[in-house]
Amino acid sequence: MTGRIRQEDRECPLSTAIEYVGDWWTLLLLHDAFDGYTRFDEFQRNLGISSSMLTGRLRRLVADGFLERRPYQNRPVRHEYVLTELGRSLRPVVVTLAAWGNSRLPPEERRMILVDAESREEVEPIVVDAATGRRLDDADAYVFTAGPAAGPEMRERYTSDA
C-alpha cells in the first residue's frame, strides 16, 4: 500500500496526524483519557475492546508520546496511563470532531453533548485563527500553501497564478 502513496501525501501534515490518531480505537482511548480514565481495566470495560487490542493501542500511544505509563501499585505491579502535554493538546481536535458528528444528528438523537462546566449550557465549538479570531471554515478566506520544508510535488500543488 505504501507504494501507492504520493510523495505530496507523505509530506502532508494531515497524513502525519492520521498516522498517529486516525485509528478508531486510538481516538476513543484518547476520549476516555480526556474523561479521566487511566487504568487498563477502565478502558477495557468502557470500550469493550479485547485485551490484546487495548495493549497494542496503549503501547503505541505511550511510544508516540500521547500517554505516559506510570506505576500505581507495586504488588502486583499495575500501571495507569496518563495524558502527556502532547496528548492533552489533542483535546480540542477530539471535541471539535465530536461536535461535528453531533451536528449531523437531530438534537434528540445526540447521546453526548459538550456543555459549559459551570452553566451546563450546551456549547458549539468552532475553529478560529488565533491572531484574528476569524472562523477558519471559509475556504475562500483561508487556503493552504507550500511551507518552507515542502518538496517539489507539494510546491507544485500549491503554486497559484494569482
PDB file of C-alpha atoms in Angstrom:
ATOM      1  CA  MET A   1       0.000   0.000   0.000  1.00  0.00           C
ATOM      2  CA  THR A   2       2.876   2.366   0.760  1.00  0.00           C
ATOM      3  CA  GLY A   3       3.938   2.310  -2.896  1.00  0.00           C
ATOM      4  CA  ARG A   4       0.608   3.855  -3.874  1.00  0.00           C
ATOM      5  CA  ILE A   5       1.005   6.901  -1.602  1.00  0.00           C
ATOM      6  CA  ARG A   6       2.097  10.022  -3.450  1.00  0.00           C
ATOM      7  CA  GLN A   7       5.119  11.987  -2.211  1.00  0.00           C
ATOM      8  CA  GLU A   8       2.960  15.041  -1.536  1.00  0.00           C
ATOM      9  CA  ASP A   9       0.739  12.882   0.700  1.00  0.00           C
ATOM     10  CA  ARG A  10       3.786  11.771   2.677  1.00  0.00           C
ATOM     11  CA  GLU A  11       4.649  15.444   3.249  1.00  0.00           C
ATOM     12  CA  CYS A  12       1.121  16.482   4.196  1.00  0.00           C
ATOM     13  CA  PRO A  13       0.591  17.291   7.890  1.00  0.00           C
ATOM     14  CA  LEU A  14      -2.868  15.726   7.647  1.00  0.00           C
ATOM     15  CA  SER A  15      -1.245  12.421   6.659  1.00  0.00           C
ATOM     16  CA  THR A  16       1.053  12.706   9.664  1.00  0.00           C
ATOM     17  CA  ALA A  17      -1.869  13.367  12.005  1.00  0.00           C
ATOM     18  CA  ILE A  18      -3.852  10.444  10.596  1.00  0.00           C
ATOM     19  CA  GLU A  19      -0.808   8.210  11.006  1.00  0.00           C
ATOM     20  CA  TYR A  20      -0.883   8.942  14.747  1.00  0.00           C
ATOM     21  CA  VAL A  21      -4.571   9.266  15.606  1.00  0.00           C
ATOM     22  CA  GLY A  22      -6.576   8.130  12.580  1.00  0.00           C
ATOM     23  CA  ASP A  23      -7.442   4.798  14.137  1.00  0.00           C
ATOM     24  CA  TRP A  24     -10.924   4.299  15.616  1.00  0.00           C
ATOM     25  CA  TRP A  25      -9.630   2.840  18.910  1.00  0.00           C
ATOM     26  CA  THR A  26      -6.950   5.496  19.334  1.00  0.00           C
ATOM     27  CA  LEU A  27      -9.479   8.326  19.205  1.00  0.00           C
ATOM     28  CA  LEU A  28     -11.835   6.518  21.580  1.00  0.00           C
ATOM     29  CA  LEU A  29      -8.988   5.805  24.017  1.00  0.00           C
ATOM     30  CA  LEU A  30      -7.954   9.448  23.960  1.00  0.00           C
ATOM     31  CA  HIS A  31     -11.566  10.478  24.520  1.00  0.00           C
ATOM     32  CA  ASP A  32     -11.744   8.213  27.563  1.00  0.00           C
ATOM     33  CA  ALA A  33      -8.446   9.633  28.833  1.00  0.00           C
ATOM     34  CA  PHE A  34      -9.885  13.158  28.500  1.00  0.00           C
ATOM     35  CA  ASP A  35     -12.796  11.940  30.636  1.00  0.00           C
ATOM     36  CA  GLY A  36     -10.366  10.832  33.352  1.00  0.00           C
ATOM     37  CA  TYR A  37      -9.925   7.130  32.659  1.00  0.00           C
ATOM     38  CA  THR A  38      -6.356   6.000  33.373  1.00  0.00           C
ATOM     39  CA  ARG A  39      -6.412   2.276  34.056  1.00  0.00           C
ATOM     40  CA  PHE A  40      -6.363  -0.655  31.682  1.00  0.00           C
ATOM     41  CA  ASP A  41      -9.496  -2.233  33.149  1.00  0.00           C
ATOM     42  CA  GLU A  42     -11.391   1.084  32.934  1.00  0.00           C
ATOM     43  CA  PHE A  43     -10.567   1.477  29.242  1.00  0.00           C
ATOM     44  CA  GLN A  44     -11.427  -2.153  28.564  1.00  0.00           C
ATOM     45  CA  ARG A  45     -14.730  -2.060  30.442  1.00  0.00           C
ATOM     46  CA  ASN A  46     -15.836   1.223  28.881  1.00  0.00           C
ATOM     47  CA  LEU A  47     -14.850   0.413  25.295  1.00  0.00           C
ATOM     48  CA  GLY A  48     -15.431  -3.339  25.210  1.00  0.00           C
ATOM     49  CA  ILE A  49     -12.067  -3.755  23.472  1.00  0.00           C
ATOM     50  CA  SER A  50     -10.070  -7.001  23.608  1.00  0.00           C
ATOM     51  CA  SER A  51      -7.046  -7.154  25.910  1.00  0.00           C
ATOM     52  CA  SER A  52      -4.615  -7.676  23.045  1.00  0.00           C
ATOM     53  CA  MET A  53      -6.058  -4.801  21.005  1.00  0.00           C
ATOM     54  CA  LEU A  54      -6.026  -2.492  24.031  1.00  0.00           C
ATOM     55  CA  THR A  55      -2.472  -3.472  24.941  1.00  0.00           C
ATOM     56  CA  GLY A  56      -1.277  -2.641  21.430  1.00  0.00           C
ATOM     57  CA  ARG A  57      -3.086   0.694  21.258  1.00  0.00           C
ATOM     58  CA  LEU A  58      -1.900   1.797  24.704  1.00  0.00           C
ATOM     59  CA  ARG A  59       1.661   0.728  23.873  1.00  0.00           C
ATOM     60  CA  ARG A  60       1.541   2.838  20.699  1.00  0.00           C
ATOM     61  CA  LEU A  61       0.051   5.884  22.466  1.00  0.00           C
ATOM     62  CA  VAL A  62       2.870   5.673  25.030  1.00  0.00           C
ATOM     63  CA  ALA A  63       5.547   5.204  22.341  1.00  0.00           C
ATOM     64  CA  ASP A  64       4.187   8.158  20.365  1.00  0.00           C
ATOM     65  CA  GLY A  65       4.197  10.365  23.476  1.00  0.00           C
ATOM     66  CA  PHE A  66       0.427  10.850  23.940  1.00  0.00           C
ATOM     67  CA  LEU A  67       0.217   8.874  27.179  1.00  0.00           C
ATOM     68  CA  GLU A  68       2.691   8.202  29.970  1.00  0.00           C
ATOM     69  CA  ARG A  69       2.722   4.830  31.702  1.00  0.00           C
ATOM     70  CA  ARG A  70       3.048   5.187  35.489  1.00  0.00           C
ATOM     71  CA  PRO A  71       3.004   2.534  38.215  1.00  0.00           C
ATOM     72  CA  TYR A  72       0.217   2.972  40.760  1.00  0.00           C
ATOM     73  CA  GLN A  73       0.579  -0.346  42.606  1.00  0.00           C
ATOM     74  CA  ASN A  74       3.626  -2.469  43.486  1.00  0.00           C
ATOM     75  CA  ARG A  75       2.274  -5.948  44.315  1.00  0.00           C
ATOM     76  CA  PRO A  76       1.339  -6.910  41.748  1.00  0.00           C
ATOM     77  CA  VAL A  77       2.778  -4.125  39.619  1.00  0.00           C
ATOM     78  CA  ARG A  78      -0.008  -2.212  37.900  1.00  0.00           C
ATOM     79  CA  HIS A  79       0.240   0.833  35.677  1.00  0.00           C
ATOM     80  CA  GLU A  80      -2.016   3.705  34.774  1.00  0.00           C
ATOM     81  CA  TYR A  81      -1.940   5.686  31.539  1.00  0.00           C
ATOM     82  CA  VAL A  82      -1.857   9.449  31.989  1.00  0.00           C
ATOM     83  CA  LEU A  83      -2.176  12.050  29.253  1.00  0.00           C
ATOM     84  CA  THR A  84       1.006  13.941  28.434  1.00  0.00           C
ATOM     85  CA  GLU A  85       1.032  17.542  27.265  1.00  0.00           C
ATOM     86  CA  LEU A  86       1.061  16.244  23.691  1.00  0.00           C
ATOM     87  CA  GLY A  87      -1.955  14.060  24.445  1.00  0.00           C
ATOM     88  CA  ARG A  88      -3.838  16.923  26.112  1.00  0.00           C
ATOM     89  CA  SER A  89      -3.144  19.109  23.074  1.00  0.00           C
ATOM     90  CA  LEU A  90      -5.423  16.826  21.029  1.00  0.00           C
ATOM     91  CA  ARG A  91      -8.489  17.566  23.161  1.00  0.00           C
ATOM     92  CA  PRO A  92      -9.709  20.487  21.009  1.00  0.00           C
ATOM     93  CA  VAL A  93      -9.444  18.268  17.926  1.00  0.00           C
ATOM     94  CA  VAL A  94     -11.478  15.468  19.523  1.00  0.00           C
ATOM     95  CA  VAL A  95     -14.037  17.919  20.936  1.00  0.00           C
ATOM     96  CA  THR A  96     -14.467  19.539  17.522  1.00  0.00           C
ATOM     97  CA  LEU A  97     -14.724  16.175  15.774  1.00  0.00           C
ATOM     98  CA  ALA A  98     -17.398  15.021  18.237  1.00  0.00           C
ATOM     99  CA  ALA A  99     -19.315  18.291  17.767  1.00  0.00           C
ATOM    100  CA  TRP A 100     -19.136  17.861  14.001  1.00  0.00           C
ATOM    101  CA  GLY A 101     -20.556  14.350  14.417  1.00  0.00           C
ATOM    102  CA  ASN A 102     -23.377  15.715  16.571  1.00  0.00           C
ATOM    103  CA  SER A 103     -24.168  18.404  14.003  1.00  0.00           C
ATOM    104  CA  ARG A 104     -25.176  15.601  11.632  1.00  0.00           C
ATOM    105  CA  LEU A 105     -27.805  14.310  14.070  1.00  0.00           C
ATOM    106  CA  PRO A 106     -31.148  15.733  15.157  1.00  0.00           C
ATOM    107  CA  PRO A 107     -30.812  17.106  18.720  1.00  0.00           C
ATOM    108  CA  GLU A 108     -32.975  14.319  20.178  1.00  0.00           C
ATOM    109  CA  GLU A 109     -30.566  11.665  18.821  1.00  0.00           C
ATOM    110  CA  ARG A 110     -27.406  13.109  20.391  1.00  0.00           C
ATOM    111  CA  ARG A 111     -26.098  10.831  23.125  1.00  0.00           C
ATOM    112  CA  MET A 112     -23.314  13.135  24.321  1.00  0.00           C
ATOM    113  CA  ILE A 113     -23.088  16.920  24.100  1.00  0.00           C
ATOM    114  CA  LEU A 114     -20.484  19.485  25.079  1.00  0.00           C
ATOM    115  CA  VAL A 115     -21.597  21.866  27.823  1.00  0.00           C
ATOM    116  CA  ASP A 116     -20.097  24.705  29.816  1.00  0.00           C
ATOM    117  CA  ALA A 117     -18.958  23.105  33.104  1.00  0.00           C
ATOM    118  CA  GLU A 118     -20.386  25.952  35.168  1.00  0.00           C
ATOM    119  CA  SER A 119     -23.637  26.925  33.431  1.00  0.00           C
ATOM    120  CA  ARG A 120     -24.326  23.454  31.956  1.00  0.00           C
ATOM    121  CA  GLU A 121     -25.444  25.188  28.756  1.00  0.00           C
ATOM    122  CA  GLU A 122     -24.630  23.400  25.511  1.00  0.00           C
ATOM    123  CA  VAL A 123     -21.752  24.970  23.598  1.00  0.00           C
ATOM    124  CA  GLU A 124     -20.768  24.773  19.947  1.00  0.00           C
ATOM    125  CA  PRO A 125     -17.016  24.645  19.369  1.00  0.00           C
ATOM    126  CA  ILE A 126     -15.601  26.423  16.347  1.00  0.00           C
ATOM    127  CA  VAL A 127     -12.078  26.671  15.000  1.00  0.00           C
ATOM    128  CA  VAL A 128     -10.693  30.191  14.689  1.00  0.00           C
ATOM    129  CA  ASP A 129      -7.468  31.908  13.717  1.00  0.00           C
ATOM    130  CA  ALA A 130      -5.638  32.752  16.948  1.00  0.00           C
ATOM    131  CA  ALA A 131      -4.428  36.105  15.612  1.00  0.00           C
ATOM    132  CA  THR A 132      -7.731  37.451  14.278  1.00  0.00           C
ATOM    133  CA  GLY A 133     -10.427  35.345  15.924  1.00  0.00           C
ATOM    134  CA  ARG A 134     -11.975  34.717  12.476  1.00  0.00           C
ATOM    135  CA  ARG A 135     -13.587  31.328  11.790  1.00  0.00           C
ATOM    136  CA  LEU A 136     -11.476  29.002   9.648  1.00  0.00           C
ATOM    137  CA  ASP A 137     -14.380  27.300   7.890  1.00  0.00           C
ATOM    138  CA  ASP A 138     -14.321  29.799   4.991  1.00  0.00           C
ATOM    139  CA  ALA A 139     -12.370  28.020   2.228  1.00  0.00           C
ATOM    140  CA  ASP A 140     -12.056  31.248   0.242  1.00  0.00           C
ATOM    141  CA  ALA A 141     -10.560  33.239   3.109  1.00  0.00           C
ATOM    142  CA  TYR A 142      -8.100  30.579   4.288  1.00  0.00           C
ATOM    143  CA  VAL A 143      -6.152  28.374   1.892  1.00  0.00           C
ATOM    144  CA  PHE A 144      -3.171  26.054   2.177  1.00  0.00           C
ATOM    145  CA  THR A 145       0.165  26.915   0.621  1.00  0.00           C
ATOM    146  CA  ALA A 146       3.513  25.163   0.477  1.00  0.00           C
ATOM    147  CA  GLY A 147       5.559  25.530   3.635  1.00  0.00           C
ATOM    148  CA  PRO A 148       9.305  26.078   3.936  1.00  0.00           C
ATOM    149  CA  ALA A 149      10.104  22.339   4.001  1.00  0.00           C
ATOM    150  CA  ALA A 150       7.815  21.434   1.074  1.00  0.00           C
ATOM    151  CA  GLY A 151       9.220  19.253  -1.668  1.00  0.00           C
ATOM    152  CA  PRO A 152       8.672  19.816  -5.394  1.00  0.00           C
ATOM    153  CA  GLU A 153       5.335  17.948  -5.521  1.00  0.00           C
ATOM    154  CA  MET A 154       3.877  19.942  -2.656  1.00  0.00           C
ATOM    155  CA  ARG A 155       5.178  23.217  -4.111  1.00  0.00           C
ATOM    156  CA  GLU A 156       3.648  22.346  -7.488  1.00  0.00           C
ATOM    157  CA  ARG A 157       0.318  21.542  -5.887  1.00  0.00           C
ATOM    158  CA  TYR A 158       0.144  24.882  -4.101  1.00  0.00           C
ATOM    159  CA  THR A 159       1.595  27.125  -6.799  1.00  0.00           C
ATOM    160  CA  SER A 160      -1.053  29.595  -7.839  1.00  0.00           C
ATOM    161  CA  ASP A 161      -1.255  32.010 -10.738  1.00  0.00           C
ATOM    162  CA  ALA A 162      -2.904  34.620  -8.529  1.00  0.00           C
TER     163      ALA A 162
END
